[in-house]
Short mmCIF file of C-alpha atoms in Angstrom, two decimals:
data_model
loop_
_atom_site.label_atom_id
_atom_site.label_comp_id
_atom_site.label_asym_id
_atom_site.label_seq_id
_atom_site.Cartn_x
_atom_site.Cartn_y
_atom_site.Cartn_z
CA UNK A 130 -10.54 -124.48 -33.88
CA UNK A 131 -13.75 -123.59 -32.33
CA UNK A 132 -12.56 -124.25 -29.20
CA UNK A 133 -9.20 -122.71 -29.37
CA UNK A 134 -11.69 -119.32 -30.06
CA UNK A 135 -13.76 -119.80 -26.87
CA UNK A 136 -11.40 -120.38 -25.02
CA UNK A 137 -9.62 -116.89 -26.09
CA UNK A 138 -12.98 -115.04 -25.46
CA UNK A 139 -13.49 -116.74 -21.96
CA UNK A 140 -10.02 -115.42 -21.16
CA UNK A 141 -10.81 -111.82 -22.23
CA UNK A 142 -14.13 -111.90 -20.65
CA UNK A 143 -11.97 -112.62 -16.99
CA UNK A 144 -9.35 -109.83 -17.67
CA UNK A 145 -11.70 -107.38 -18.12
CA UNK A 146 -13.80 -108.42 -15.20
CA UNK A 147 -10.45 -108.17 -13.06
CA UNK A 148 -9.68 -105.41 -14.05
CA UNK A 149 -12.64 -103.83 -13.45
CA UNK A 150 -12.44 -105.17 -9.78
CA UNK A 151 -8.66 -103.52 -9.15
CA UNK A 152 -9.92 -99.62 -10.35
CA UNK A 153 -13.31 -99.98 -7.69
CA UNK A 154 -11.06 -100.80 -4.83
CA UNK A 155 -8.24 -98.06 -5.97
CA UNK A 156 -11.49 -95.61 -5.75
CA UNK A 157 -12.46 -96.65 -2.82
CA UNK A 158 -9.34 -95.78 -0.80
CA UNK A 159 -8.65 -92.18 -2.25
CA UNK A 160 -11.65 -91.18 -0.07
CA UNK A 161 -12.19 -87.49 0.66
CA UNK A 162 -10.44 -86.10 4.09
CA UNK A 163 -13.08 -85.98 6.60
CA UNK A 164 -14.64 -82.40 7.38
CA UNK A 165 -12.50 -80.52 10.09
CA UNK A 166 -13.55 -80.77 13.85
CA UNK A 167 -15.69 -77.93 15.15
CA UNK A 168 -14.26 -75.53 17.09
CA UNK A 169 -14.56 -74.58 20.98
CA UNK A 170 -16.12 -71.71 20.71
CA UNK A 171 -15.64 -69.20 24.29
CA UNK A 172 -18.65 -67.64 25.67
CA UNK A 173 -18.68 -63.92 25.79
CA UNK A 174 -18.16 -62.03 28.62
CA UNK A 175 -21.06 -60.73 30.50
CA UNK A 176 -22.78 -57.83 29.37
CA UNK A 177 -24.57 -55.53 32.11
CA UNK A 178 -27.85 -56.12 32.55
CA UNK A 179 -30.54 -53.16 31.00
CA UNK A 180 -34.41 -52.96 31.02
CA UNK A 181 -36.39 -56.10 32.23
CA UNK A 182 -33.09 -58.10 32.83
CA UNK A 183 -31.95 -54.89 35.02
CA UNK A 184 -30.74 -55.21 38.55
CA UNK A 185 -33.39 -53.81 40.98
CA UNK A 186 -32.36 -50.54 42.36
CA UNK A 187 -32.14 -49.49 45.77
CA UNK A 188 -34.04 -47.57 47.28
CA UNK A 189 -32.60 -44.18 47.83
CA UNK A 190 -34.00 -40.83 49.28
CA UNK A 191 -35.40 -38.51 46.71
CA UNK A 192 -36.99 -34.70 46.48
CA UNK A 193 -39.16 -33.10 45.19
CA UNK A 194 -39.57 -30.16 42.82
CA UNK A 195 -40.45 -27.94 45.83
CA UNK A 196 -37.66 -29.02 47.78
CA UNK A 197 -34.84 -28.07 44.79
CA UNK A 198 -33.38 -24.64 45.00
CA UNK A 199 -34.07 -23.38 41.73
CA UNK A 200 -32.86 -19.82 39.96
CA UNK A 201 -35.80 -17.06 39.75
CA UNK A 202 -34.14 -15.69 36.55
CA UNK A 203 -34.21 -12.38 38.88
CA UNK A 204 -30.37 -11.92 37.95
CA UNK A 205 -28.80 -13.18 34.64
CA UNK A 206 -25.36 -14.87 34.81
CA UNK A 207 -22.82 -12.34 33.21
CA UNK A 208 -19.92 -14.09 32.14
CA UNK A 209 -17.19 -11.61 32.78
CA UNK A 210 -14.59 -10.77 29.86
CA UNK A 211 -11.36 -9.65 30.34
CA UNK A 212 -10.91 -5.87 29.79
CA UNK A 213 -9.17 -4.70 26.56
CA UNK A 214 -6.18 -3.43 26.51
CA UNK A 215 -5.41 0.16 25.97
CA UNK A 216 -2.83 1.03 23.62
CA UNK A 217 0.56 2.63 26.22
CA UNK A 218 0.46 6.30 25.63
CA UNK A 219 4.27 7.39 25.24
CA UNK A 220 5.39 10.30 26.66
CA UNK A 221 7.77 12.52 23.38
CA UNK A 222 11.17 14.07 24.71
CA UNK A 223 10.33 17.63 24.80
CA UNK A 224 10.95 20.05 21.82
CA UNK A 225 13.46 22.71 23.90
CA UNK A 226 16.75 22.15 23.07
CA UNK A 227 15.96 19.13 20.90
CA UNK A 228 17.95 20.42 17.73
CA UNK A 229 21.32 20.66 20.20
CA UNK A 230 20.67 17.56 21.76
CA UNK A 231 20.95 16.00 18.09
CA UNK A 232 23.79 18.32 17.19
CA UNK A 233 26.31 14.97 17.07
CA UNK A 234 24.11 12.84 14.27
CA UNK A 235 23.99 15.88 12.30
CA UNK A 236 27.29 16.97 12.11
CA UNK A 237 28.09 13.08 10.69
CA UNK A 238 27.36 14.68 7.26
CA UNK A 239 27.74 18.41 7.47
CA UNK A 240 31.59 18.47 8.52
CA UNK A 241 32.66 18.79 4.73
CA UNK A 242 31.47 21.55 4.26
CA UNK A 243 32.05 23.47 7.41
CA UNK A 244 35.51 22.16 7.88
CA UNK A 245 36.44 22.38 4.50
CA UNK A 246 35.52 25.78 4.32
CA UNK A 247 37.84 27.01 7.39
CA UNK A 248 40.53 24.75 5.79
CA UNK A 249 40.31 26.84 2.71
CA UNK A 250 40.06 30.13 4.60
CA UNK A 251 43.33 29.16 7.26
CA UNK A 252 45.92 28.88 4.31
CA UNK A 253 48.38 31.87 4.18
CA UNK A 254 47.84 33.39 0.90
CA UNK A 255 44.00 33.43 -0.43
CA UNK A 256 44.42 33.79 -3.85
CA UNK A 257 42.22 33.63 -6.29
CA UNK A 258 42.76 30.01 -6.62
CA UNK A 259 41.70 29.29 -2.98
CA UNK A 260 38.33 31.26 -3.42
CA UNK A 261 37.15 29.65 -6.66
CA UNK A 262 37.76 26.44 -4.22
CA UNK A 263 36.07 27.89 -1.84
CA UNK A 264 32.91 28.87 -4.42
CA UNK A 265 33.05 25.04 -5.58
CA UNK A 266 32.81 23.89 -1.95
CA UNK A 267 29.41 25.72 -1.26
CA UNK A 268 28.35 24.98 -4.70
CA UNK A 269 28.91 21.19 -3.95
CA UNK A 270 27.52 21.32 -0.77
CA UNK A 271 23.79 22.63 -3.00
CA UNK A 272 24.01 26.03 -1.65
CA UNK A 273 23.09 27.60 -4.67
CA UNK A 274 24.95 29.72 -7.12
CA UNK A 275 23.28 33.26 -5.90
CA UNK A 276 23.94 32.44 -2.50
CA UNK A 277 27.51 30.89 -2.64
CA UNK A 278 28.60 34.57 -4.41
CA UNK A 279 27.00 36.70 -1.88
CA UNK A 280 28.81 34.42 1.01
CA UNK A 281 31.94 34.24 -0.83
CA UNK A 282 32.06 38.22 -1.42
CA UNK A 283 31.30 39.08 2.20
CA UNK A 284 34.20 36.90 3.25
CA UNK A 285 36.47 38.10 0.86
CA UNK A 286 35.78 41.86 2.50
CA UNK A 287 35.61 40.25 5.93
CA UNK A 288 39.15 38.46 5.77
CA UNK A 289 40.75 41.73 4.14
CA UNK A 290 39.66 43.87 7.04
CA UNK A 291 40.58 41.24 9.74
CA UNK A 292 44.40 40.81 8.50
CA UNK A 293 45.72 38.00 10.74
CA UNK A 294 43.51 35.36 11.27
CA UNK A 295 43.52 32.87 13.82
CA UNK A 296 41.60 29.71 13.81
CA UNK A 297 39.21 31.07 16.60
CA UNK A 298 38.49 34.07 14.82
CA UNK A 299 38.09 32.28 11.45
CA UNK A 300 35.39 30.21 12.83
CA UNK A 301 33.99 33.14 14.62
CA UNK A 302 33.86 34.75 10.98
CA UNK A 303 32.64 31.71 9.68
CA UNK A 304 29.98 30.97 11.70
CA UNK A 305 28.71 34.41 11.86
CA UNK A 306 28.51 34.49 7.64
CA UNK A 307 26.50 31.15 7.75
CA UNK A 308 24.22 32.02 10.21
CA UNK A 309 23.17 35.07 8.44
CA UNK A 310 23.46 33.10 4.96
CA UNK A 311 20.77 30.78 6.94
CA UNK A 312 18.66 33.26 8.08
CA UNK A 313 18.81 33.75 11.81
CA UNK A 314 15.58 36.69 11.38
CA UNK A 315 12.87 34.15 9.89
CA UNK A 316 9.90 33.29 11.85
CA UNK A 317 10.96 29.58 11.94
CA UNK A 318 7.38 28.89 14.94
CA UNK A 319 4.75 25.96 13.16
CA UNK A 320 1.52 28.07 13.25
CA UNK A 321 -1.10 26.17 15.60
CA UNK A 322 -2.57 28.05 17.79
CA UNK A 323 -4.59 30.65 15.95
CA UNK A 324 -6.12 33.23 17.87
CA UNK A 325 -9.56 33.40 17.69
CA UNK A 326 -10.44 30.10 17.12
CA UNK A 327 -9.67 26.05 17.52
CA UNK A 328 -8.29 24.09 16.03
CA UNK A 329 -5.37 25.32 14.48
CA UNK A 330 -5.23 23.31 10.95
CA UNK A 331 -2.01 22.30 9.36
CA UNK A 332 -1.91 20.64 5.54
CA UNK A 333 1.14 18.42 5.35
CA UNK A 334 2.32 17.88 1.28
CA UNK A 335 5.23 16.63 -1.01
CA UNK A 336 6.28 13.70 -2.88
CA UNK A 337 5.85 9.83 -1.57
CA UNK A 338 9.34 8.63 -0.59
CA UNK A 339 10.25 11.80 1.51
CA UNK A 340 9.16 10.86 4.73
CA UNK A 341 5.56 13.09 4.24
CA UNK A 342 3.41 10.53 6.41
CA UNK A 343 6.09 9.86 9.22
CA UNK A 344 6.86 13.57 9.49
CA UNK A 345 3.19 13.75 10.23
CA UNK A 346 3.18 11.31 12.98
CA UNK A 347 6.50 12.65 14.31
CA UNK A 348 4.90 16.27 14.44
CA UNK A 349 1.99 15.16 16.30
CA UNK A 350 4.57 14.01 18.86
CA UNK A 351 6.25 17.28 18.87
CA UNK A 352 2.88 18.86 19.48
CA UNK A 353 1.95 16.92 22.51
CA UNK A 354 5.07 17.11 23.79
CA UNK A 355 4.62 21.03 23.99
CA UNK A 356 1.29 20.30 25.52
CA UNK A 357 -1.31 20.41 22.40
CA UNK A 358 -3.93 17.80 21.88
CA UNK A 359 -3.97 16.82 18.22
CA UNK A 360 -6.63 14.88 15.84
CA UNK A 361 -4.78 13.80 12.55
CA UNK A 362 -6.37 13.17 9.07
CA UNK A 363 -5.33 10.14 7.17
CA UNK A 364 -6.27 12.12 3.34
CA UNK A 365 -3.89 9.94 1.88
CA UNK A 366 -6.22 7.45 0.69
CA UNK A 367 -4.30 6.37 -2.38
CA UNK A 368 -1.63 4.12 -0.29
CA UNK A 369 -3.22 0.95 1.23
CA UNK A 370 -0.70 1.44 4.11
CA UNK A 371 -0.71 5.21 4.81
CA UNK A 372 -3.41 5.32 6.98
CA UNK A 373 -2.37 2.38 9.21
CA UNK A 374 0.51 3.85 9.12
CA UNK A 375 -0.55 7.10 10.77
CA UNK A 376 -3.09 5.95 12.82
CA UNK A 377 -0.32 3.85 14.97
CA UNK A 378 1.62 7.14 15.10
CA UNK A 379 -1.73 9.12 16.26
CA UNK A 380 -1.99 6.09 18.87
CA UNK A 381 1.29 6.02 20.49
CA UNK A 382 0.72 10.03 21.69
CA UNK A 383 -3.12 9.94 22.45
CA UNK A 384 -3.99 11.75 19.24
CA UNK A 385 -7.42 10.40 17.06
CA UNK A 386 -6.92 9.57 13.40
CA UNK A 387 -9.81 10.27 10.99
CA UNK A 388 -9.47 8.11 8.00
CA UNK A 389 -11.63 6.42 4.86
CA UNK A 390 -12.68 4.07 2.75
CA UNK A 391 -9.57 3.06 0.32
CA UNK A 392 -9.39 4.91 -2.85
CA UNK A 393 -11.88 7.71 -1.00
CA UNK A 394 -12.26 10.95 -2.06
CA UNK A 395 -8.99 12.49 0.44
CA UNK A 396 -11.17 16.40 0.05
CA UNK A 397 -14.13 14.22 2.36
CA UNK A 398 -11.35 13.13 5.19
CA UNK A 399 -9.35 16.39 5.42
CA UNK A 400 -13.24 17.72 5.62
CA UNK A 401 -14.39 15.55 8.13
CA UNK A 402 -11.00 15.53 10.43
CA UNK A 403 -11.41 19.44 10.80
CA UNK A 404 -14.85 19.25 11.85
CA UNK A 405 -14.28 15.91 14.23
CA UNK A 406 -11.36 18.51 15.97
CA UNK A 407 -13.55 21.25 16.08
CA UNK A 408 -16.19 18.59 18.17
CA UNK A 409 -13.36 17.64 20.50
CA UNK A 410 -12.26 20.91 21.19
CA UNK A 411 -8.63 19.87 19.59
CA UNK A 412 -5.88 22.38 19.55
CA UNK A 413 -4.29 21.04 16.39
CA UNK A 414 -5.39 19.25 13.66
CA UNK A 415 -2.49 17.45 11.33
CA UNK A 416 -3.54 16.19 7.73
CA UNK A 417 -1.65 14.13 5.81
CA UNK A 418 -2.48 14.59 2.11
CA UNK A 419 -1.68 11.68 -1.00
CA UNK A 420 1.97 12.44 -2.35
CA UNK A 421 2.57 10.34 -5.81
CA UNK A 422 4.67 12.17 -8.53
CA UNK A 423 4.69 15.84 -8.09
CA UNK A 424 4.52 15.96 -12.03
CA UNK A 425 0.96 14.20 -12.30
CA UNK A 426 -1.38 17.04 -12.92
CA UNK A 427 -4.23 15.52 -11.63
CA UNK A 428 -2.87 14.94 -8.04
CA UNK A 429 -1.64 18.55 -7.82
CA UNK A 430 -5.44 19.72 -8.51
CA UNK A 431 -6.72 17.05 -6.02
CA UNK A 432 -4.44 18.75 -3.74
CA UNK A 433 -5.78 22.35 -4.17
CA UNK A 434 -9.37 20.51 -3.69
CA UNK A 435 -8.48 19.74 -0.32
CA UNK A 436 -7.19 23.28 0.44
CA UNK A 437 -10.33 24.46 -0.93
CA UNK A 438 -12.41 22.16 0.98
CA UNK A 439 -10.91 22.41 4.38
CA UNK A 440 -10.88 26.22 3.96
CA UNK A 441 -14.91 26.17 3.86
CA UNK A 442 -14.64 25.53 7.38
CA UNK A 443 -11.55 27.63 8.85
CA UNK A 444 -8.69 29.14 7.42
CA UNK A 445 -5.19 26.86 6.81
CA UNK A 446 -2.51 28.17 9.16
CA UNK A 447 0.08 26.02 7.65
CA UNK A 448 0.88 24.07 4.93
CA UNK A 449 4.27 22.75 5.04
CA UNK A 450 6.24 20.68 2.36
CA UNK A 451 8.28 17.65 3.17
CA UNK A 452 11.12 17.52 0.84
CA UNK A 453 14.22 14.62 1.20
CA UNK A 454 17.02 16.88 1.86
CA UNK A 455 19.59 14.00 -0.09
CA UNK A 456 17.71 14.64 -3.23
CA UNK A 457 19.46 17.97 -3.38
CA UNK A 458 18.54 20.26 -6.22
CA UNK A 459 15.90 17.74 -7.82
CA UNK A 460 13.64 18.57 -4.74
CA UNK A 461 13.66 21.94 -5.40
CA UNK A 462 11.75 21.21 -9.13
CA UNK A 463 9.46 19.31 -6.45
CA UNK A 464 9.04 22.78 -4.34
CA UNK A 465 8.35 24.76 -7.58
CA UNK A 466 5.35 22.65 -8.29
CA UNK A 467 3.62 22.22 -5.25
CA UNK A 468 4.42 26.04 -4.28
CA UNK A 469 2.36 26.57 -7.29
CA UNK A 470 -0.55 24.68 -6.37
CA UNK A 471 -0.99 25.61 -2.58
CA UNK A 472 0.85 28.42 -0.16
CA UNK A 473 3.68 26.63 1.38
CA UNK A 474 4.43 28.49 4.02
CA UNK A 475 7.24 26.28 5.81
CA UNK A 476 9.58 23.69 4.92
CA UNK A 477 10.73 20.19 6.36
CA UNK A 478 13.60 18.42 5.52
CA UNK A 479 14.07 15.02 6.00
CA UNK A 480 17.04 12.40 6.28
CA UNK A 481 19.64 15.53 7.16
CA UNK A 482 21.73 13.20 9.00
CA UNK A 483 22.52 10.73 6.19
CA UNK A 484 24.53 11.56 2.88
CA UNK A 485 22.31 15.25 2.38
CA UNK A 486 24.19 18.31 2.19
CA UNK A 487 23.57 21.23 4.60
CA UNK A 488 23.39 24.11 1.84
CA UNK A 489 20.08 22.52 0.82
CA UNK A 490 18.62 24.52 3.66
CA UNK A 491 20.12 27.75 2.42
CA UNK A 492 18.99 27.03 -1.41
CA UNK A 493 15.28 26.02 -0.93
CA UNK A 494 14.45 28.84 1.54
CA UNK A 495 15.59 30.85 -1.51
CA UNK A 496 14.07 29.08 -3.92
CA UNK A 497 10.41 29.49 -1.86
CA UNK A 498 11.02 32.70 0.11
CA UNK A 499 9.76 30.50 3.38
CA UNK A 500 11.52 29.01 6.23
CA UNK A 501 12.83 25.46 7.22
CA UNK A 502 10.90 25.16 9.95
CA UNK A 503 11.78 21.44 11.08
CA UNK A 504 14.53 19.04 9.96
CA UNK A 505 14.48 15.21 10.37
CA UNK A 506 17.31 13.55 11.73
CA UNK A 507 17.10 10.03 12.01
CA UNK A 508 15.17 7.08 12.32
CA UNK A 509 13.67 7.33 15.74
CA UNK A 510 10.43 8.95 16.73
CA UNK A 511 11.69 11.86 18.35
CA UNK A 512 14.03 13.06 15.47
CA UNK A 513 12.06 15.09 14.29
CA UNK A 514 13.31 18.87 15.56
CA UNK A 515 12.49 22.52 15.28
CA UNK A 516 14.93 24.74 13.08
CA UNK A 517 17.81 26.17 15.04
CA UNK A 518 19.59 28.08 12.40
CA UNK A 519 22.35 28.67 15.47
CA UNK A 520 22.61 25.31 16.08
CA UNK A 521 22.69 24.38 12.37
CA UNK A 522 25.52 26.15 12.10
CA UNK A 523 27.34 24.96 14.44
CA UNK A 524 27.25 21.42 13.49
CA UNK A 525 28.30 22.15 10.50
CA UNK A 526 31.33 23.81 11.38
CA UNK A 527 32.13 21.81 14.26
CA UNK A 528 33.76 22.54 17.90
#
């Protein structure tokens, strides 16, 4: 039995120790992968060569301080700009004549009531019926109710004298009765040129939206055009863009604008452009006053301020209201105001040409007692033209 149990144990002792033998030699051949193989590494290109490791230089002929031409600093270098550019001065159409010339664009919008007046007057029989047409015509086209009667009864005594009437003699009738309705005796001239002194000094007024500062510009063309140098006054100092505005105008003719700070006091400008055109010997001098709602009170005082102001200086020759001539009867409530605030002493209607209606003229000279001394036509700069009452008429009655 013993030896049955040693011989087990000897047996174990041998396994093991083969065992042991088989797991070394597995070791041994998972041996690590050898370390990778250095690589060829290129040289870098040559550098050049600086300090020490420099090439030697050759030897080259030099001078010396006494042989260099130097500058004495006898005459600075100017470095030459290019000169500015002066603003083209335009040459205006002339004022002669200019009314006729526009004769076509005005008649656009007048032919209703000129031609529907001789319609009325050529029928047969001109009963009663016919001239209450005839009174609602004029009173359409914003005549004006005292007006359109005095008109209507001279025509009524005109037609009963003539009997027959041709067309050529009805239009001869007409015209004549609308030319004197107009007013063919008013001094219609824009007072500049004051006699004993320079410059003459003109106050331009109304409502923003009519046209006030562009009227302004376009006058100061009319002016030069008749030969008159002009300095204009940018008092509107409540609109950002007014100024600007009429300081391109002033540039296009040769005419200098006065203007100030935004918001300024506009009694200071008006003050200052008078006595800048009394310096330059101007013959006119144009200002442009600040035009928001007629019915704020405190712009229609600020307004007499200027007059005031300016008047410390030289006397106002003319102060004439700008008044959009489509606005019909409302811009008469404007001319009420401002004739109560300053002396208007002339009129200018703007936009004529578009839907207005040509007995605007005849009612606002009668609301004021003063002339329409220029009428705007259009768009362009030269539009602007001096009152013809002849020529009025006869664009609004046609050939």
């Amino acid at each position: 039995m013993d030896i049955v149990i040693l011989a087990v144990v000897i047996a174990v002792v041998v396994l093991g120790a083969l065992g042991g033998l088989i797991v070394g030699s597995r070791r041994k051949k998972q041996l690590p992968p050898p370390p990778p193989a250095a690589p060829d590494i290129t040289a870098p290109p040559a550098e050049p060569h600086v300090g020490d490791e420099a090439e030697t230089p050759r030897e080259e002929p030099r001078r010396t301080i006494e042989e260099v031409d130097l500058p004495d600093g006898s005459a600075p270098v100017v470095v030459e700009e290019p000169p500015a550019e002066a603003p083209e001065i335009e040459i205006p159409e002339p004022t002669a004549g200019r009314l006729v010339r526009l004769r076509t664009r005005l008649s656009r919008s007048q032919n209703a009531l000129g031609k529907g007046l001789l319609t009325l007057l050529s029928r047969e029989h001109l009963d009663e019926d016919t001239w209450e047409e005839i009174e609602d015509t004029l009173l359409t086209a914003d005549v004006g109710v005292q007006p359109t009667q005095e008109l209507v009864e001279r025509l009524r005594e005109r037609v009963k004298v003539l009997g027959t009437r041709t067309p050529e003699e009805l239009r001869t009738l007409l015209r004549e009765e609308l030319v004197t309705l107009v007013g063919r005796d008013m001094d219609r001239a824009v007072k500049t040129e004051p006699e004993d002194r320079k410059p003459g000094i003109v106050m331009v007024v109304g409502v923003n939206g009519t046209g006030k500062t562009t009227t302004t510009g376009k006058l100061a063309r009319v002016l030069v055009a008749d030969g008159q140098s002009v300095v204009l006054g940018a008092a509107d100092t409540f609109r950002a863009a007014a100024a600007d505005q009429l300081q391109t105008w002033g540039e296009r003719v040769g005419a200098h604008t006065v203007r100030g700070p935004e918001a300024g006091d506009p009694a200071s400008v008006a003050f200052d452009a008078v006595k800048e055109g009394k310096e330059m010997g101007a013959n006119v001098v144009l200002i442009d006053t600040a035009g928001r709602l007629h019915t704020k009170t405190g712009l229609m005082d600020e307004l007499g301020k200027v007059k005031r102001v300016v008047e410390k200086q030289a006397p106002v020759d003319e102060v004439l209201l700008v008044l959009d001539a489509t606005t019909g009867q409302n811009g008469l409530v404007q001319a009420r105001v401002f004739s109560e605030v300053v002396d208007i002493t002339g009129i200018v209607l703007t936009k004529l040409d578009g839907t207005a209606k040509g007995g605007i003229v005849v009612a606002v000279q009668r609301e004021l007692g003063v002339p329409v001394k220029l009428v705007g036509l259009g768009e362009g700069a030269d539009d602007l033209a001096p009152f013809e009452p002849e020529a009025f008429v006869d664009a609004l009655i046609g050939e």
